mmCIF file of C-alpha atoms in Angstrom:
data_model
loop_
_atom_site.group_PDB
_atom_site.id
_atom_site.type_symbol
_atom_site.label_atom_id
_atom_site.label_comp_id
_atom_site.label_asym_id
_atom_site.label_seq_id
_atom_site.Cartn_x
_atom_site.Cartn_y
_atom_site.Cartn_z
ATOM 1 C CA VAL W 1 -178.811 9.027 32.921
ATOM 2 C CA ASP W 2 -179.303 12.663 33.878
ATOM 3 C CA GLY W 3 -176.686 14.918 35.484
ATOM 4 C CA GLY W 4 -179.456 16.928 37.103
ATOM 5 C CA THR W 5 -179.387 20.555 38.173
ATOM 6 C CA VAL W 6 -176.953 21.768 40.815
ATOM 7 C CA SER W 7 -177.356 24.693 43.175
ATOM 8 C CA SER W 8 -175.698 25.965 46.323
ATOM 9 C CA ALA W 9 -176.515 28.271 49.210
ATOM 10 C CA SER W 10 -172.774 28.603 49.959
ATOM 11 C CA GLN W 11 -170.585 31.535 49.004
ATOM 12 C CA LEU W 12 -168.837 30.436 45.837
ATOM 13 C CA THR W 13 -166.704 33.433 44.851
ATOM 14 C CA GLN W 14 -163.942 35.386 46.606
ATOM 15 C CA LEU W 15 -163.208 32.437 48.893
ATOM 16 C CA CYS W 16 -160.088 33.340 50.848
ATOM 17 C CA LYS W 17 -157.165 30.971 51.219
ATOM 18 C CA GLY W 18 -154.457 31.639 53.768
ATOM 19 C CA ASP W 19 -156.621 33.382 56.360
ATOM 20 C CA GLY W 20 -156.757 30.305 58.595
ATOM 21 C CA ASP W 21 -160.474 29.656 58.052
ATOM 22 C CA ALA W 22 -161.806 26.587 56.236
ATOM 23 C CA ASP W 23 -163.788 27.445 53.095
ATOM 24 C CA PHE W 24 -166.476 24.767 52.807
ATOM 25 C CA ILE W 25 -169.004 24.845 50.005
ATOM 26 C CA GLN W 26 -172.007 22.560 49.719
ATOM 27 C CA ILE W 27 -173.278 21.615 46.248
ATOM 28 C CA ASN W 28 -176.758 20.159 45.931
ATOM 29 C CA VAL W 29 -178.299 18.334 42.965
ATOM 30 C CA SER W 30 -181.860 17.643 41.888
ATOM 31 C CA GLY W 31 -183.440 15.845 38.950
ATOM 32 C CA ASN W 32 -180.442 13.526 38.500
ATOM 33 C CA SER W 33 -180.538 9.832 37.628
ATOM 34 C CA GLY W 34 -177.905 7.122 37.317
ATOM 35 C CA VAL W 35 -174.710 6.729 39.320
ATOM 36 C CA GLY W 36 -173.774 10.264 40.349
ATOM 37 C CA PHE W 37 -170.722 12.152 41.641
ATOM 38 C CA PHE W 38 -169.996 15.771 42.451
ATOM 39 C CA GLY W 39 -166.809 17.297 41.103
ATOM 40 C CA ILE W 40 -164.644 20.414 41.119
ATOM 41 C CA VAL W 41 -162.746 21.154 37.891
ATOM 42 C CA ARG W 42 -160.382 23.930 36.836
ATOM 43 C CA GLN W 43 -161.980 26.469 34.539
ATOM 44 C CA SER W 44 -158.817 26.769 32.455
ATOM 45 C CA ASP W 45 -158.568 23.161 31.255
ATOM 46 C CA LEU W 46 -161.434 21.238 32.938
ATOM 47 C CA GLY W 47 -158.927 19.201 34.941
ATOM 48 C CA VAL W 48 -160.631 17.311 37.788
ATOM 49 C CA VAL W 49 -159.227 18.441 41.168
ATOM 50 C CA ALA W 50 -161.761 16.932 43.615
ATOM 51 C CA THR W 51 -164.695 14.504 43.547
ATOM 52 C CA ASN W 52 -167.040 12.990 46.117
ATOM 53 C CA SER W 53 -170.584 11.722 46.537
ATOM 54 C CA THR W 54 -171.643 14.313 49.134
ATOM 55 C CA GLY W 55 -171.095 17.649 47.367
ATOM 56 C CA LEU W 56 -169.215 19.065 50.375
ATOM 57 C CA PHE W 57 -165.812 20.521 49.429
ATOM 58 C CA ASN W 58 -163.168 22.475 51.352
ATOM 59 C CA ILE W 59 -161.755 24.955 48.846
ATOM 60 C CA GLU W 60 -158.965 25.814 51.337
ATOM 61 C CA ASN W 61 -157.353 22.528 50.229
ATOM 62 C CA LEU W 62 -157.155 23.617 46.578
ATOM 63 C CA PRO W 63 -154.768 26.082 44.947
ATOM 64 C CA ALA W 64 -156.163 29.576 44.483
ATOM 65 C CA GLY W 65 -157.897 29.928 41.150
ATOM 66 C CA GLN W 66 -161.117 29.646 39.177
ATOM 67 C CA TYR W 67 -163.148 26.436 39.141
ATOM 68 C CA PHE W 68 -166.450 24.907 38.081
ATOM 69 C CA ALA W 69 -168.535 22.802 40.434
ATOM 70 C CA GLY W 70 -171.046 20.342 39.062
ATOM 71 C CA HIS W 71 -172.522 16.864 39.049
ATOM 72 C CA VAL W 72 -171.955 13.997 36.614
ATOM 73 C CA SER W 73 -174.145 10.931 36.184
ATOM 74 C CA VAL W 74 -172.916 7.721 34.551
ATOM 75 C CA GLU W 75 -174.293 4.217 33.988
ATOM 76 C CA ASP W 76 -171.441 2.555 35.888
ATOM 77 C CA ALA W 77 -169.095 4.012 38.493
ATOM 78 C CA ALA W 78 -166.228 2.238 36.732
ATOM 79 C CA GLN W 79 -166.548 4.856 33.976
ATOM 80 C CA LEU W 80 -164.989 7.399 36.371
ATOM 81 C CA THR W 81 -161.911 5.313 37.201
ATOM 82 C CA GLY W 82 -158.723 7.190 36.279
ATOM 83 C CA ILE W 83 -160.594 10.247 35.003
ATOM 84 C CA THR W 84 -158.466 13.391 35.543
ATOM 85 C CA ASN W 85 -160.181 15.651 32.991
ATOM 86 C CA VAL W 86 -163.817 16.102 31.998
ATOM 87 C CA ASN W 87 -162.842 15.569 28.344
ATOM 88 C CA GLN W 88 -161.888 11.974 29.194
ATOM 89 C CA LEU W 89 -165.477 10.989 29.982
ATOM 90 C CA SER W 90 -166.985 8.552 27.505
ATOM 91 C CA GLY W 91 -169.899 6.193 27.164
ATOM 92 C CA CYS W 92 -173.261 7.061 28.592
ATOM 93 C CA PHE W 93 -172.879 10.082 30.902
ATOM 94 C CA ASP W 94 -174.480 13.452 31.494
ATOM 95 C CA LEU W 95 -173.204 16.653 33.089
ATOM 96 C CA SER W 96 -175.226 19.068 35.159
ATOM 97 C CA ASN W 97 -175.056 22.819 34.845
ATOM 98 C CA GLN W 98 -171.839 24.410 36.167
ATOM 99 C CA LEU W 99 -171.404 26.731 39.152
ATOM 100 C CA ALA W 100 -168.463 29.147 39.040
ATOM 101 C CA VAL W 101 -166.193 28.915 42.083
ATOM 102 C CA THR W 102 -163.339 31.381 42.725
ATOM 103 C CA SER W 103 -160.730 31.298 45.489
ATOM 104 C CA ILE W 104 -157.979 33.829 46.155
ATOM 105 C CA GLN W 105 -154.730 33.545 48.091
ATOM 106 C CA LEU W 106 -154.154 35.888 51.018
ATOM 107 C CA ALA W 107 -150.795 36.536 52.642
ATOM 108 C CA GLY W 108 -149.868 39.476 54.833
ATOM 109 C CA GLY W 109 -146.214 39.068 53.849
ATOM 110 C CA THR W 110 -143.149 40.005 55.865
ATOM 111 C CA ILE W 111 -142.470 43.624 56.784
ATOM 112 C CA THR W 112 -139.397 45.596 57.811
ATOM 113 C CA THR W 113 -139.105 49.213 58.921
ATOM 114 C CA SER W 114 -136.551 51.938 58.261
ATOM 115 C CA ALA W 115 -136.121 52.326 62.049
ATOM 116 C CA THR W 116 -137.434 50.793 65.253
ATOM 117 C CA THR W 117 -136.871 53.818 67.494
ATOM 118 C CA ILE W 118 -137.871 57.404 66.838
ATOM 119 C CA CYS W 119 -138.617 60.615 68.682
ATOM 120 C CA THR W 120 -140.045 62.669 65.800
ATOM 121 C CA GLY W 121 -140.618 62.385 62.053
ATOM 122 C CA SER W 122 -141.649 59.391 59.955
ATOM 123 C CA ILE W 123 -140.850 55.691 59.636
ATOM 124 C CA THR W 124 -141.290 53.838 56.338
ATOM 125 C CA THR W 125 -142.400 50.207 56.215
ATOM 126 C CA THR W 126 -141.835 47.815 53.303
ATOM 127 C CA VAL W 127 -143.408 44.410 52.649
ATOM 128 C CA VAL W 128 -142.447 41.317 50.642
ATOM 129 C CA GLY W 129 -144.334 38.098 49.980
ATOM 130 C CA ASN W 130 -147.801 39.634 50.355
ATOM 131 C CA GLN W 131 -150.767 38.410 48.328
ATOM 132 C CA GLY W 132 -154.329 39.611 48.061
ATOM 133 C CA PRO W 133 -156.570 41.841 45.967
ATOM 134 C CA GLN W 134 -156.535 44.576 48.628
ATOM 135 C CA SER W 135 -153.902 45.511 51.184
ATOM 136 C CA ARG W 136 -152.901 48.283 53.570
ATOM 137 C CA PHE W 137 -150.305 48.983 56.220
ATOM 138 C CA ALA W 138 -151.642 49.519 59.727
ATOM 139 C CA LEU W 139 -150.170 51.377 62.705
ATOM 140 C CA LEU W 140 -151.445 49.861 65.959
ATOM 141 C CA ASN W 141 -151.093 50.488 69.665
ATOM 142 C CA GLN W 142 -148.705 48.431 71.814
ATOM 143 C CA THR W 143 -151.141 45.561 72.365
ATOM 144 C CA ALA W 144 -152.201 45.528 68.686
ATOM 145 C CA THR W 145 -155.841 46.002 69.710
ATOM 146 C CA THR W 146 -156.446 49.409 68.120
ATOM 147 C CA VAL W 147 -155.646 50.619 64.613
ATOM 148 C CA LEU W 148 -154.367 54.191 64.904
ATOM 149 C CA ALA W 149 -153.771 54.791 61.188
ATOM 150 C CA SER W 150 -153.651 52.886 57.911
ATOM 151 C CA ASN W 151 -152.440 53.601 54.390
ATOM 152 C CA THR W 152 -151.065 51.962 51.245
ATOM 153 C CA THR W 153 -147.624 53.625 51.421
ATOM 154 C CA GLY W 154 -146.276 52.201 54.684
ATOM 155 C CA THR W 155 -145.043 55.602 55.879
ATOM 156 C CA PHE W 156 -146.260 56.783 59.296
ATOM 157 C CA ASN W 157 -145.522 60.126 60.952
ATOM 158 C CA PHE W 158 -144.863 59.803 64.688
ATOM 159 C CA THR W 159 -144.385 63.515 65.406
ATOM 160 C CA SER W 160 -147.790 64.096 66.992
ATOM 161 C CA LEU W 161 -147.989 60.733 68.769
ATOM 162 C CA PRO W 162 -147.185 60.406 72.472
ATOM 163 C CA ALA W 163 -144.057 58.574 73.543
ATOM 164 C CA GLY W 164 -144.608 54.843 73.850
ATOM 165 C CA VAL W 165 -144.536 51.511 72.051
ATOM 166 C CA TYR W 166 -146.340 50.938 68.761
ATOM 167 C CA ARG W 167 -146.827 48.032 66.329
ATOM 168 C CA ILE W 168 -146.923 48.053 62.534
ATOM 169 C CA ALA W 169 -148.446 45.305 60.374
ATOM 170 C CA HIS W 170 -149.391 44.743 56.745
ATOM 171 C CA ILE W 171 -152.938 43.539 56.131
ATOM 172 C CA ALA W 172 -154.104 41.640 53.021
ATOM 173 C CA TYR W 173 -157.853 41.331 52.584
ATOM 174 C CA THR W 174 -160.779 41.258 50.206
ATOM 175 C CA GLY W 175 -164.226 42.758 50.332
ATOM 176 C CA ASN W 176 -165.598 45.395 52.661
ATOM 177 C CA VAL W 177 -163.341 45.007 55.704
ATOM 178 C CA ASN W 178 -163.332 47.462 58.599
ATOM 179 C CA LEU W 179 -159.601 47.914 59.174
ATOM 180 C CA GLY W 180 -160.346 49.762 62.396
ATOM 181 C CA ALA W 181 -161.479 46.431 63.878
ATOM 182 C CA ILE W 182 -158.334 44.514 62.897
ATOM 183 C CA THR W 183 -156.474 43.175 65.949
ATOM 184 C CA PRO W 184 -153.648 40.828 64.862
ATOM 185 C CA PRO W 185 -153.253 37.954 65.474
ATOM 186 C CA THR W 186 -157.059 37.604 65.918
ATOM 187 C CA LEU W 187 -158.472 38.280 62.468
ATOM 188 C CA PRO W 188 -161.888 38.103 60.799
ATOM 189 C CA PRO W 189 -162.452 35.910 57.718
ATOM 190 C CA CYS W 190 -160.756 36.992 54.491
ATOM 191 C CA VAL W 191 -158.039 38.914 56.312
ATOM 192 C CA ALA W 192 -154.355 37.923 56.641
ATOM 193 C CA ALA W 193 -151.708 39.836 58.573
ATOM 194 C CA SER W 194 -147.934 40.039 58.349
ATOM 195 C CA ASN W 195 -145.533 39.870 61.255
ATOM 196 C CA LEU W 196 -145.755 42.681 63.786
ATOM 197 C CA VAL W 197 -142.855 45.140 63.967
ATOM 198 C CA THR W 198 -142.322 47.067 67.198
ATOM 199 C CA VAL W 199 -141.496 50.790 67.050
ATOM 200 C CA THR W 200 -140.635 52.754 70.183
ATOM 201 C CA LYS W 201 -141.151 56.490 70.264
ATOM 202 C CA GLY W 202 -138.939 58.137 72.840
ATOM 203 C CA ASN W 203 -138.808 61.570 74.397
ATOM 204 C CA CYS W 204 -137.016 63.991 72.099
ATOM 205 C CA ALA W 205 -135.512 65.861 75.049
ATOM 206 C CA SER W 206 -131.764 65.254 75.305
ATOM 207 C CA ALA W 207 -129.547 64.722 78.290
ATOM 208 C CA VAL W 208 -127.305 67.663 79.278
ATOM 209 C CA LEU W 209 -123.603 67.263 80.187
ATOM 210 C CA GLU W 210 -121.252 70.071 81.330
ATOM 211 C CA SER W 211 -117.943 70.308 83.163
ATOM 212 C CA SER W 212 -115.816 73.057 84.784
ATOM 213 C CA PRO W 213 -113.275 74.417 85.139
ATOM 214 C CA ASN W 214 -111.913 73.726 81.714
ATOM 215 C CA PRO W 215 -108.951 73.557 81.456
ATOM 216 C CA THR W 216 -108.258 72.274 84.944
ATOM 217 C CA ALA W 217 -105.074 71.779 86.942
ATOM 218 C CA GLY W 218 -106.481 68.540 88.333
ATOM 219 C CA THR W 219 -109.915 68.629 89.944
ATOM 220 C CA SER W 220 -112.981 69.313 87.828
ATOM 221 C CA TYR W 221 -116.709 69.073 88.388
ATOM 222 C CA VAL W 222 -119.115 67.494 85.929
ATOM 223 C CA THR W 223 -122.887 67.965 85.995
ATOM 224 C CA PHE W 224 -125.564 66.198 83.995
ATOM 225 C CA THR W 225 -129.332 65.733 83.778
ATOM 226 C CA VAL W 226 -131.298 63.037 81.990
ATOM 227 C CA PRO W 227 -134.909 63.724 80.854
ATOM 228 C CA THR W 228 -136.156 60.239 81.802
ATOM 229 C CA GLU W 229 -135.579 57.577 84.397
ATOM 230 C CA GLU W 230 -133.109 55.249 82.712
ATOM 231 C CA TYR W 231 -129.895 53.384 83.275
ATOM 232 C CA THR W 232 -126.976 55.804 82.865
ATOM 233 C CA THR W 233 -123.198 55.665 83.072
ATOM 234 C CA LEU W 234 -120.625 58.472 83.246
ATOM 235 C CA GLU W 235 -117.057 57.544 82.369
ATOM 236 C CA VAL W 236 -113.751 59.317 81.748
ATOM 237 C CA TYR W 237 -111.597 58.395 78.718
ATOM 238 C CA ASP W 238 -108.293 59.628 77.366
ATOM 239 C CA MET W 239 -107.918 60.462 73.695
ATOM 240 C CA SER W 240 -106.572 56.996 72.882
ATOM 241 C CA GLY W 241 -109.905 55.484 73.915
ATOM 242 C CA ARG W 242 -108.660 54.048 77.220
ATOM 243 C CA LYS W 243 -111.163 54.289 80.044
ATOM 244 C CA VAL W 244 -109.645 56.155 82.975
ATOM 245 C CA THR W 245 -112.461 55.683 85.480
ATOM 246 C CA GLU W 246 -116.198 55.317 85.941
ATOM 247 C CA LEU W 247 -117.959 58.040 87.946
ATOM 248 C CA PHE W 248 -121.621 57.012 87.718
ATOM 249 C CA ASN W 249 -123.445 53.730 87.051
ATOM 250 C CA GLN W 250 -127.133 53.563 88.027
ATOM 251 C CA VAL W 251 -130.686 54.584 87.074
ATOM 252 C CA THR W 252 -131.136 58.334 86.991
ATOM 253 C CA GLN W 253 -134.104 60.273 88.269
ATOM 254 C CA LYS W 254 -135.952 62.355 85.684
ATOM 255 C CA ASP W 255 -134.584 65.903 85.249
ATOM 256 C CA VAL W 256 -132.479 65.731 88.433
ATOM 257 C CA GLU W 257 -129.091 67.465 88.210
ATOM 258 C CA TYR W 258 -126.167 65.276 89.260
ATOM 259 C CA ARG W 259 -122.847 66.917 90.201
ATOM 260 C CA LEU W 260 -119.738 64.792 90.548
ATOM 261 C CA GLU W 261 -116.097 65.568 91.304
ATOM 262 C CA PHE W 262 -113.229 64.122 89.311
ATOM 263 C CA ASN W 263 -109.629 64.414 90.483
ATOM 264 C CA GLY W 264 -107.264 64.122 87.562
ATOM 265 C CA ALA W 265 -104.190 65.429 89.349
ATOM 266 C CA GLY W 266 -102.375 62.146 88.824
ATOM 267 C CA LEU W 267 -102.968 62.114 85.078
ATOM 268 C CA PRO W 268 -100.608 63.557 82.470
ATOM 269 C CA ASN W 269 -101.508 66.780 80.759
ATOM 270 C CA GLY W 270 -103.784 66.383 77.765
ATOM 271 C CA VAL W 271 -107.341 66.236 76.498
ATOM 272 C CA TYR W 272 -109.829 63.892 78.134
ATOM 273 C CA ILE W 273 -113.478 63.009 77.599
ATOM 274 C CA TYR W 274 -116.461 62.741 79.878
ATOM 275 C CA ARG W 275 -118.756 60.168 78.245
ATOM 276 C CA LEU W 276 -122.419 60.035 79.357
ATOM 277 C CA THR W 277 -124.319 56.966 78.094
ATOM 278 C CA THR W 278 -128.078 56.476 78.473
ATOM 279 C CA ALA W 279 -130.447 53.965 76.942
ATOM 280 C CA SER W 280 -131.164 56.344 74.064
ATOM 281 C CA GLU W 281 -128.037 58.433 73.463
ATOM 282 C CA VAL W 282 -124.349 59.028 74.085
ATOM 283 C CA ILE W 283 -123.033 62.531 74.911
ATOM 284 C CA ILE W 284 -119.378 63.517 75.284
ATOM 285 C CA ASP W 285 -117.718 66.582 76.759
ATOM 286 C CA LYS W 286 -113.998 67.254 76.264
ATOM 287 C CA PHE W 287 -111.883 68.822 78.932
ATOM 288 C CA MET W 288 -108.163 69.560 79.297
ATOM 289 C CA ILE W 289 -105.771 68.883 82.156
ATOM 290 C CA ALA W 290 -102.965 71.476 82.159
ATOM 291 C CA LYS W 291 -100.723 71.613 85.213
#
């Protein structure tokens, strides 16, 4: 018998598990004689992990690690029954040369951010459960089709970015990968991405709330402006936290000044609060009724 000589035109090293792509390798043999089988064995202990008569193997089905691929020839196929390690072979057999096969596990992991809304400054991203020889965090546009920035720290400065919605992901990869072309969840081979976290950058301008006269004998006027079009309420509370009335409840127009009248003549003397609530902030203004 003769194990022959094996060769392969397939990529045999840096095969990437966990990226969603099957990793098939084709092993070919020449010069063999006898009853022959192809096999994949672990490099560490020569344990047999896969055998067949075709030489076609999907490494995605095997744990990440280092392997040898080869061909064995025997006199009788029964010699291979129950064989789980190359060292168990006996009788008349012959092994081919060995091809080194290496697979790696990729996982983008799970990320969280220090904040999901911001108007200026930086947000820090952390990741757990990631695997891969190379990895970076990526800041993407809202549709996750363009990488705006990437780094290994997970910290991104939003100060110079326009207001809007952004995505952050963690990318695990190997080899020469153009991160600028990464568009989760559509990924090239040997790239795995984490979940996408949404970060909204708002306008740093703040709403303005004022009232007069203060103190008042009863009637006062409150004015406010909101820098964006958003749902807004204006309410009056006493110092015990009881809501006295609601003066405004609708979507504001951008930078339009609203002026409302409040008649507190029927209320006891004391300190009260105008409370302006928008989608992004809460502003209060205290005023006093003194009759």
